[in-house]
């Protein structure tokens, strides 16, 4: 009998599920065993059920002006304990190094004096905010939440593609994906030891409370959202709900005397920690864009005065731009005296001695990106570019070597994904989320796996028609778990009281219809 | 004519309220446990299932228990009023025997729910019980919503609400009892909260931080949360007060006593008195239910025919 994996032909990349055709990797054995016998109709039934539950719960995103259920693929992405250990150490190391960099850049600037990173990296950055100078964050934390994008290359090695330490989003989908998967495939779940993701809200709240200004006994935390028309509003609302805190918009807040208050039916209440989900530029019209109506005038002054903590801190953008990315391995060695656990994608900086020539020599084999480009603008993929384009880029890079970086192209790993009636390999990436409470950088087990639903496509954004997968981190084993052994007889609990019809019940099949 | 209500009808209304609440809460508890079992890789299925049986007062036997068996017994068993289907079946029978007192919409809600269960039970065997449990929860909410919006606030309505409140106290106390009486079988506090539908309400009050003492305090003593013991006791007492004020009301007394005790209980001392408090709550609740039965629907034994002589 034909099964849904019959037509599965490995792509020219590392496949997450199959080592070679027909040979499944150990961690995926139960998943394959559960999925393989299913008919396409059965899969479709479950996929439809899942889509309906997302629509019902309002877990949707806008695609071409239409509200669509969040696209979650039925095949989970599985990481075994060893793989996760590496990712978890690598992500946390990266966050610690970027924290150190931010503290340095907004403080003594040692790394610049010592020549580890060039000054221009700081001074030219559009995200370098003088307003952030002199804001000494409680506990030294500027990155309360980070999302580090990882890809897996042809050899199966995880590499960092990008750091997000401003307003990383997507964690709500990690939580919702898990919720949906446990409901659609309960039996499959029951057989696995998958690390839970439901501790996120509590971890985040603990970190935010720990970030409160000194001397505040019972800090009030709020989530600041641009409002319901924002694409990530669902996430903002979920985080507020998970933490049991208010979800506020800019006009719910008022600043007076360098303090932040929120307007409530019981009068104005002080606010101590603002988990803001809007960009620096919109945060405070007094300091940044004066035309912003979604921010809160005066909130920067309150932060500078140390009366409110903004999470993540203002000015973090200097730590996650493209050029700085190429220096992160050096920063890890410089600040932490450690070797990087996760390598970058191999990158070149044309403005460094010798590197320009190397880049120009192999321009047709590299991906060239302008450092100040956003959202894929200006990127030239060498192997796919024609001669004229390459010549133009060559001239531009020669004219302004500081404005460009070049990277070795990576074929992202693939994972079996439901495409119509069958499984087909599709490229995926991974965004693990880290929470820093000042004493510990905790990484939520799993993260958001995004998948490009079009064949061969490498773009995984949901706005581009990308989907997602539940990410399972397998536990090492039940040995050290907290499960309690039964120690004695069960407690006596009183029997239930029954009504007059309690004994008249008949099995449903035989009951008369009414 | 609304001030007169047949004892039989009053009894049927009370039990309709109780059984629907029982189905609802049982569904919530099962859902919370199942979800926890799936999400937490270290939980032992047998231990969790035994704890469930203990909460619901069902004998687990000595063999290993798995989730399927739990579902068969606590959700799908139409013959036991301690299961969801049994409770909804019994609610339906009770409502049918009081059709002139409940609104048509309420009756239809119960009847269509009962018929819809079969389909959902089959689907549950295929993909898992979540859709089934969700149906139960929604229909219970619909039923009580219809009671609130289509019944006059007369004695009929009060009996439905009284039944619901008594069952609510009973179920919450059961949940907490297992936690308190035997830590080895205890559900953890997030499970306790979600089984009581209280996770979000609790997070708003305590900011998502939990320990057993706080969760117990919330589920027992919170004035605002409708599923807390105090709230349910207050509601039950209000119903009983409105049903008439005899000088000594053996139905109201045990409830009122517990209600005042909770109102003035020092919450810092809660943990120490918890075991005895839960036992008292359980007894008071049962005593009150029995006194309600005695006062409002006294049981007339079957007429006995004694044949004299040959």
PDB file of C-alpha atoms in Angstrom, chain A residues 147-346:
ATOM      1  CA  UNK A 147      15.376  35.281  19.856  1.00  0.00           C
ATOM      2  CA  UNK A 148      18.421  33.836  18.117  1.00  0.00           C
ATOM      3  CA  UNK A 149      17.795  32.550  14.588  1.00  0.00           C
ATOM      4  CA  UNK A 150      19.554  29.315  13.754  1.00  0.00           C
ATOM      5  CA  UNK A 151      19.849  27.293  10.600  1.00  0.00           C
ATOM      6  CA  UNK A 152      21.284  23.881  10.030  1.00  0.00           C
ATOM      7  CA  UNK A 153      23.748  23.556   7.196  1.00  0.00           C
ATOM      8  CA  UNK A 154      24.480  20.769   4.713  1.00  0.00           C
ATOM      9  CA  UNK A 155      26.729  18.999   7.240  1.00  0.00           C
ATOM     10  CA  UNK A 156      24.066  19.085   9.918  1.00  0.00           C
ATOM     11  CA  UNK A 157      25.781  21.784  11.977  1.00  0.00           C
ATOM     12  CA  UNK A 158      23.704  24.478  13.594  1.00  0.00           C
ATOM     13  CA  UNK A 159      24.791  27.997  12.694  1.00  0.00           C
ATOM     14  CA  UNK A 160      23.592  31.360  13.888  1.00  0.00           C
ATOM     15  CA  UNK A 161      21.926  33.363  11.154  1.00  0.00           C
ATOM     16  CA  UNK A 162      20.787  36.390  13.096  1.00  0.00           C
ATOM     17  CA  UNK A 163      20.437  37.741  16.629  1.00  0.00           C
ATOM     18  CA  UNK A 164      17.225  39.465  17.715  1.00  0.00           C
ATOM     19  CA  UNK A 165      17.632  41.401  20.919  1.00  0.00           C
ATOM     20  CA  UNK A 166      15.171  44.221  20.332  1.00  0.00           C
ATOM     21  CA  UNK A 167      11.599  42.951  20.166  1.00  0.00           C
ATOM     22  CA  UNK A 168      11.847  39.290  19.163  1.00  0.00           C
ATOM     23  CA  UNK A 169       8.430  37.842  18.440  1.00  0.00           C
ATOM     24  CA  UNK A 170       6.966  34.415  17.885  1.00  0.00           C
ATOM     25  CA  UNK A 171       7.042  32.815  21.294  1.00  0.00           C
ATOM     26  CA  UNK A 172       3.244  32.757  21.488  1.00  0.00           C
ATOM     27  CA  UNK A 173       3.236  30.435  18.514  1.00  0.00           C
ATOM     28  CA  UNK A 174       5.572  28.063  20.319  1.00  0.00           C
ATOM     29  CA  UNK A 175       3.020  27.853  23.102  1.00  0.00           C
ATOM     30  CA  UNK A 176       0.022  27.614  20.781  1.00  0.00           C
ATOM     31  CA  UNK A 177       1.702  25.044  18.541  1.00  0.00           C
ATOM     32  CA  UNK A 178       2.318  22.792  21.490  1.00  0.00           C
ATOM     33  CA  UNK A 179      -1.213  23.164  22.703  1.00  0.00           C
ATOM     34  CA  UNK A 180      -2.565  22.230  19.288  1.00  0.00           C
ATOM     35  CA  UNK A 181      -0.214  19.275  18.825  1.00  0.00           C
ATOM     36  CA  UNK A 182      -1.013  17.694  22.175  1.00  0.00           C
ATOM     37  CA  UNK A 183      -4.664  17.881  21.218  1.00  0.00           C
ATOM     38  CA  UNK A 184      -4.314  16.555  17.709  1.00  0.00           C
ATOM     39  CA  UNK A 185      -1.768  13.795  18.411  1.00  0.00           C
ATOM     40  CA  UNK A 186      -2.232  12.919  22.074  1.00  0.00           C
ATOM     41  CA  UNK A 187      -1.133   9.309  21.708  1.00  0.00           C
ATOM     42  CA  UNK A 188       2.051  10.219  19.866  1.00  0.00           C
ATOM     43  CA  UNK A 189       2.820  12.728  22.562  1.00  0.00           C
ATOM     44  CA  UNK A 190       2.194  10.294  25.359  1.00  0.00           C
ATOM     45  CA  UNK A 191       4.913   7.970  24.040  1.00  0.00           C
ATOM     46  CA  UNK A 192       7.590  10.657  23.959  1.00  0.00           C
ATOM     47  CA  UNK A 193       9.373  12.577  26.626  1.00  0.00           C
ATOM     48  CA  UNK A 194       9.008  16.059  25.220  1.00  0.00           C
ATOM     49  CA  UNK A 195      10.143  18.929  27.413  1.00  0.00           C
ATOM     50  CA  UNK A 196       7.232  21.228  28.270  1.00  0.00           C
ATOM     51  CA  UNK A 197       7.007  24.833  27.084  1.00  0.00           C
ATOM     52  CA  UNK A 198       4.337  26.097  29.429  1.00  0.00           C
ATOM     53  CA  UNK A 199       6.775  27.601  31.921  1.00  0.00           C
ATOM     54  CA  UNK A 200       7.491  30.580  29.687  1.00  0.00           C
ATOM     55  CA  UNK A 201       5.008  33.045  31.164  1.00  0.00           C
ATOM     56  CA  UNK A 202       6.282  32.502  34.667  1.00  0.00           C
ATOM     57  CA  UNK A 203       9.943  32.745  33.649  1.00  0.00           C
ATOM     58  CA  UNK A 204       9.276  35.941  31.765  1.00  0.00           C
ATOM     59  CA  UNK A 205       7.367  37.492  34.638  1.00  0.00           C
ATOM     60  CA  UNK A 206      10.101  36.530  37.104  1.00  0.00           C
ATOM     61  CA  UNK A 207      12.717  38.133  34.861  1.00  0.00           C
ATOM     62  CA  UNK A 208      10.661  41.276  34.405  1.00  0.00           C
ATOM     63  CA  UNK A 209      10.002  41.599  38.113  1.00  0.00           C
ATOM     64  CA  UNK A 210      13.680  41.077  38.822  1.00  0.00           C
ATOM     65  CA  UNK A 211      14.369  43.960  36.446  1.00  0.00           C
ATOM     66  CA  UNK A 212      12.289  46.436  38.459  1.00  0.00           C
ATOM     67  CA  UNK A 213      13.956  49.611  39.724  1.00  0.00           C
ATOM     68  CA  UNK A 214      15.717  49.164  43.047  1.00  0.00           C
ATOM     69  CA  UNK A 215      13.628  49.566  46.131  1.00  0.00           C
ATOM     70  CA  UNK A 216      10.307  48.673  44.587  1.00  0.00           C
ATOM     71  CA  UNK A 217       8.791  46.038  46.818  1.00  0.00           C
ATOM     72  CA  UNK A 218       5.992  44.722  44.646  1.00  0.00           C
ATOM     73  CA  UNK A 219       6.691  45.923  41.125  1.00  0.00           C
ATOM     74  CA  UNK A 220       3.848  46.380  38.673  1.00  0.00           C
ATOM     75  CA  UNK A 221       4.661  44.966  35.237  1.00  0.00           C
ATOM     76  CA  UNK A 222       2.735  45.832  32.088  1.00  0.00           C
ATOM     77  CA  UNK A 223       2.965  44.774  28.449  1.00  0.00           C
ATOM     78  CA  UNK A 224       2.977  47.750  26.097  1.00  0.00           C
ATOM     79  CA  UNK A 225       1.445  47.050  22.687  1.00  0.00           C
ATOM     80  CA  UNK A 226       0.954  49.259  19.638  1.00  0.00           C
ATOM     81  CA  UNK A 227      -2.646  47.992  19.617  1.00  0.00           C
ATOM     82  CA  UNK A 228      -4.970  45.471  18.001  1.00  0.00           C
ATOM     83  CA  UNK A 229      -4.027  46.381  14.466  1.00  0.00           C
ATOM     84  CA  UNK A 230      -0.470  45.218  15.048  1.00  0.00           C
ATOM     85  CA  UNK A 231       0.335  41.875  13.453  1.00  0.00           C
ATOM     86  CA  UNK A 232       1.700  40.530  16.741  1.00  0.00           C
ATOM     87  CA  UNK A 233      -1.206  41.731  18.880  1.00  0.00           C
ATOM     88  CA  UNK A 234      -2.259  38.175  19.531  1.00  0.00           C
ATOM     89  CA  UNK A 235       1.143  37.513  21.053  1.00  0.00           C
ATOM     90  CA  UNK A 236       1.049  40.634  23.189  1.00  0.00           C
ATOM     91  CA  UNK A 237      -2.338  39.654  24.575  1.00  0.00           C
ATOM     92  CA  UNK A 238      -1.261  36.085  25.240  1.00  0.00           C
ATOM     93  CA  UNK A 239       1.846  37.166  27.125  1.00  0.00           C
ATOM     94  CA  UNK A 240      -0.157  39.562  29.270  1.00  0.00           C
ATOM     95  CA  UNK A 241      -2.671  36.819  29.979  1.00  0.00           C
ATOM     96  CA  UNK A 242       0.005  34.255  30.829  1.00  0.00           C
ATOM     97  CA  UNK A 243       1.607  36.666  33.256  1.00  0.00           C
ATOM     98  CA  UNK A 244      -1.669  38.040  34.596  1.00  0.00           C
ATOM     99  CA  UNK A 245      -0.576  41.617  33.927  1.00  0.00           C
ATOM    100  CA  UNK A 246      -2.225  44.523  32.138  1.00  0.00           C
ATOM    101  CA  UNK A 247      -1.895  44.935  28.391  1.00  0.00           C
ATOM    102  CA  UNK A 248      -1.582  48.655  27.862  1.00  0.00           C
ATOM    103  CA  UNK A 249      -1.425  50.966  24.864  1.00  0.00           C
ATOM    104  CA  UNK A 250       0.527  54.206  24.837  1.00  0.00           C
ATOM    105  CA  UNK A 251      -2.430  56.364  25.783  1.00  0.00           C
ATOM    106  CA  UNK A 252      -3.161  54.198  28.825  1.00  0.00           C
ATOM    107  CA  UNK A 253       0.083  55.482  30.299  1.00  0.00           C
ATOM    108  CA  UNK A 254       0.924  58.931  31.513  1.00  0.00           C
ATOM    109  CA  UNK A 255       4.274  60.275  32.666  1.00  0.00           C
ATOM    110  CA  UNK A 256       4.549  62.842  35.392  1.00  0.00           C
ATOM    111  CA  UNK A 257       7.496  63.760  37.550  1.00  0.00           C
ATOM    112  CA  UNK A 258       9.644  61.231  35.699  1.00  0.00           C
ATOM    113  CA  UNK A 259       7.341  58.448  36.770  1.00  0.00           C
ATOM    114  CA  UNK A 260       5.032  56.321  34.701  1.00  0.00           C
ATOM    115  CA  UNK A 261       1.412  55.826  35.678  1.00  0.00           C
ATOM    116  CA  UNK A 262      -1.417  53.940  34.113  1.00  0.00           C
ATOM    117  CA  UNK A 263      -4.928  55.265  33.998  1.00  0.00           C
ATOM    118  CA  UNK A 264      -7.351  52.964  35.737  1.00  0.00           C
ATOM    119  CA  UNK A 265     -10.872  53.157  37.095  1.00  0.00           C
ATOM    120  CA  UNK A 266      -9.336  53.503  40.542  1.00  0.00           C
ATOM    121  CA  UNK A 267      -7.174  56.409  39.553  1.00  0.00           C
ATOM    122  CA  UNK A 268      -3.588  56.424  38.355  1.00  0.00           C
ATOM    123  CA  UNK A 269      -1.415  53.501  39.391  1.00  0.00           C
ATOM    124  CA  UNK A 270       2.377  53.459  39.278  1.00  0.00           C
ATOM    125  CA  UNK A 271       4.072  51.242  36.683  1.00  0.00           C
ATOM    126  CA  UNK A 272       7.578  49.905  37.293  1.00  0.00           C
ATOM    127  CA  UNK A 273       8.437  47.585  34.442  1.00  0.00           C
ATOM    128  CA  UNK A 274       7.263  47.997  30.860  1.00  0.00           C
ATOM    129  CA  UNK A 275       7.676  45.001  28.598  1.00  0.00           C
ATOM    130  CA  UNK A 276       7.350  47.053  25.470  1.00  0.00           C
ATOM    131  CA  UNK A 277       6.483  45.430  22.211  1.00  0.00           C
ATOM    132  CA  UNK A 278       7.096  48.424  20.024  1.00  0.00           C
ATOM    133  CA  UNK A 279      10.306  49.676  18.453  1.00  0.00           C
ATOM    134  CA  UNK A 280      12.544  52.324  19.947  1.00  0.00           C
ATOM    135  CA  UNK A 281      11.476  54.824  17.291  1.00  0.00           C
ATOM    136  CA  UNK A 282       7.859  54.755  18.393  1.00  0.00           C
ATOM    137  CA  UNK A 283       8.407  54.558  22.108  1.00  0.00           C
ATOM    138  CA  UNK A 284       8.599  58.185  23.069  1.00  0.00           C
ATOM    139  CA  UNK A 285       7.740  61.064  20.706  1.00  0.00           C
ATOM    140  CA  UNK A 286       9.769  63.429  22.902  1.00  0.00           C
ATOM    141  CA  UNK A 287      12.972  61.547  22.112  1.00  0.00           C
ATOM    142  CA  UNK A 288      12.389  59.702  18.886  1.00  0.00           C
ATOM    143  CA  UNK A 289       9.823  60.128  16.155  1.00  0.00           C
ATOM    144  CA  UNK A 290       7.693  63.121  17.147  1.00  0.00           C
ATOM    145  CA  UNK A 291       4.852  61.892  14.955  1.00  0.00           C
ATOM    146  CA  UNK A 292       4.445  58.627  16.824  1.00  0.00           C
ATOM    147  CA  UNK A 293       1.036  58.382  18.438  1.00  0.00           C
ATOM    148  CA  UNK A 294       1.441  54.875  19.807  1.00  0.00           C
ATOM    149  CA  UNK A 295       4.172  55.653  22.299  1.00  0.00           C
ATOM    150  CA  UNK A 296       4.158  57.401  25.623  1.00  0.00           C
ATOM    151  CA  UNK A 297       5.655  60.901  25.890  1.00  0.00           C
ATOM    152  CA  UNK A 298       8.114  61.104  28.757  1.00  0.00           C
ATOM    153  CA  UNK A 299       8.742  57.405  29.254  1.00  0.00           C
ATOM    154  CA  UNK A 300      12.417  57.780  28.265  1.00  0.00           C
ATOM    155  CA  UNK A 301      12.964  60.421  30.926  1.00  0.00           C
ATOM    156  CA  UNK A 302      11.377  58.151  33.503  1.00  0.00           C
ATOM    157  CA  UNK A 303      13.692  55.344  32.392  1.00  0.00           C
ATOM    158  CA  UNK A 304      16.735  57.627  32.573  1.00  0.00           C
ATOM    159  CA  UNK A 305      15.700  58.675  36.050  1.00  0.00           C
ATOM    160  CA  UNK A 306      15.631  55.015  37.007  1.00  0.00           C
ATOM    161  CA  UNK A 307      11.953  54.999  37.903  1.00  0.00           C
ATOM    162  CA  UNK A 308      10.822  52.567  35.254  1.00  0.00           C
ATOM    163  CA  UNK A 309      12.558  49.697  33.504  1.00  0.00           C
ATOM    164  CA  UNK A 310      12.033  49.227  29.798  1.00  0.00           C
ATOM    165  CA  UNK A 311      12.384  45.680  28.582  1.00  0.00           C
ATOM    166  CA  UNK A 312      14.139  45.171  26.300  1.00  0.00           C
ATOM    167  CA  UNK A 313      16.290  48.235  26.833  1.00  0.00           C
ATOM    168  CA  UNK A 314      16.336  51.106  24.393  1.00  0.00           C
ATOM    169  CA  UNK A 315      19.293  51.053  22.029  1.00  0.00           C
ATOM    170  CA  UNK A 316      19.723  47.277  21.873  1.00  0.00           C
ATOM    171  CA  UNK A 317      19.672  47.575  18.082  1.00  0.00           C
ATOM    172  CA  UNK A 318      23.420  48.172  18.036  1.00  0.00           C
ATOM    173  CA  UNK A 319      23.855  44.573  19.141  1.00  0.00           C
ATOM    174  CA  UNK A 320      21.876  42.871  16.412  1.00  0.00           C
ATOM    175  CA  UNK A 321      22.778  44.609  13.173  1.00  0.00           C
ATOM    176  CA  UNK A 322      24.379  42.703  10.327  1.00  0.00           C
ATOM    177  CA  UNK A 323      27.882  43.965  10.684  1.00  0.00           C
ATOM    178  CA  UNK A 324      28.066  43.431  14.407  1.00  0.00           C
ATOM    179  CA  UNK A 325      26.873  39.879  13.799  1.00  0.00           C
ATOM    180  CA  UNK A 326      30.197  39.135  12.126  1.00  0.00           C
ATOM    181  CA  UNK A 327      32.015  40.200  15.304  1.00  0.00           C
ATOM    182  CA  UNK A 328      29.994  38.157  17.782  1.00  0.00           C
ATOM    183  CA  UNK A 329      32.427  35.173  17.825  1.00  0.00           C
ATOM    184  CA  UNK A 330      35.205  37.646  18.691  1.00  0.00           C
ATOM    185  CA  UNK A 331      33.039  39.241  21.351  1.00  0.00           C
ATOM    186  CA  UNK A 332      32.415  35.842  22.918  1.00  0.00           C
ATOM    187  CA  UNK A 333      36.170  35.271  23.157  1.00  0.00           C
ATOM    188  CA  UNK A 334      36.837  38.813  24.335  1.00  0.00           C
ATOM    189  CA  UNK A 335      34.188  39.188  27.039  1.00  0.00           C
ATOM    190  CA  UNK A 336      33.631  35.626  28.153  1.00  0.00           C
ATOM    191  CA  UNK A 337      37.003  34.007  27.393  1.00  0.00           C
ATOM    192  CA  UNK A 338      35.083  31.133  25.833  1.00  0.00           C
ATOM    193  CA  UNK A 339      35.068  29.604  22.394  1.00  0.00           C
ATOM    194  CA  UNK A 340      31.789  30.087  20.508  1.00  0.00           C
ATOM    195  CA  UNK A 341      29.538  27.073  20.924  1.00  0.00           C
ATOM    196  CA  UNK A 342      27.565  27.831  17.756  1.00  0.00           C
ATOM    197  CA  UNK A 343      29.430  29.108  14.684  1.00  0.00           C
ATOM    198  CA  UNK A 344      28.193  31.939  12.514  1.00  0.00           C
ATOM    199  CA  UNK A 345      27.420  31.424   8.893  1.00  0.00           C
ATOM    200  CA  UNK A 346      30.798  31.977   7.272  1.00  0.00           C
TER     201      UNK A 346
END
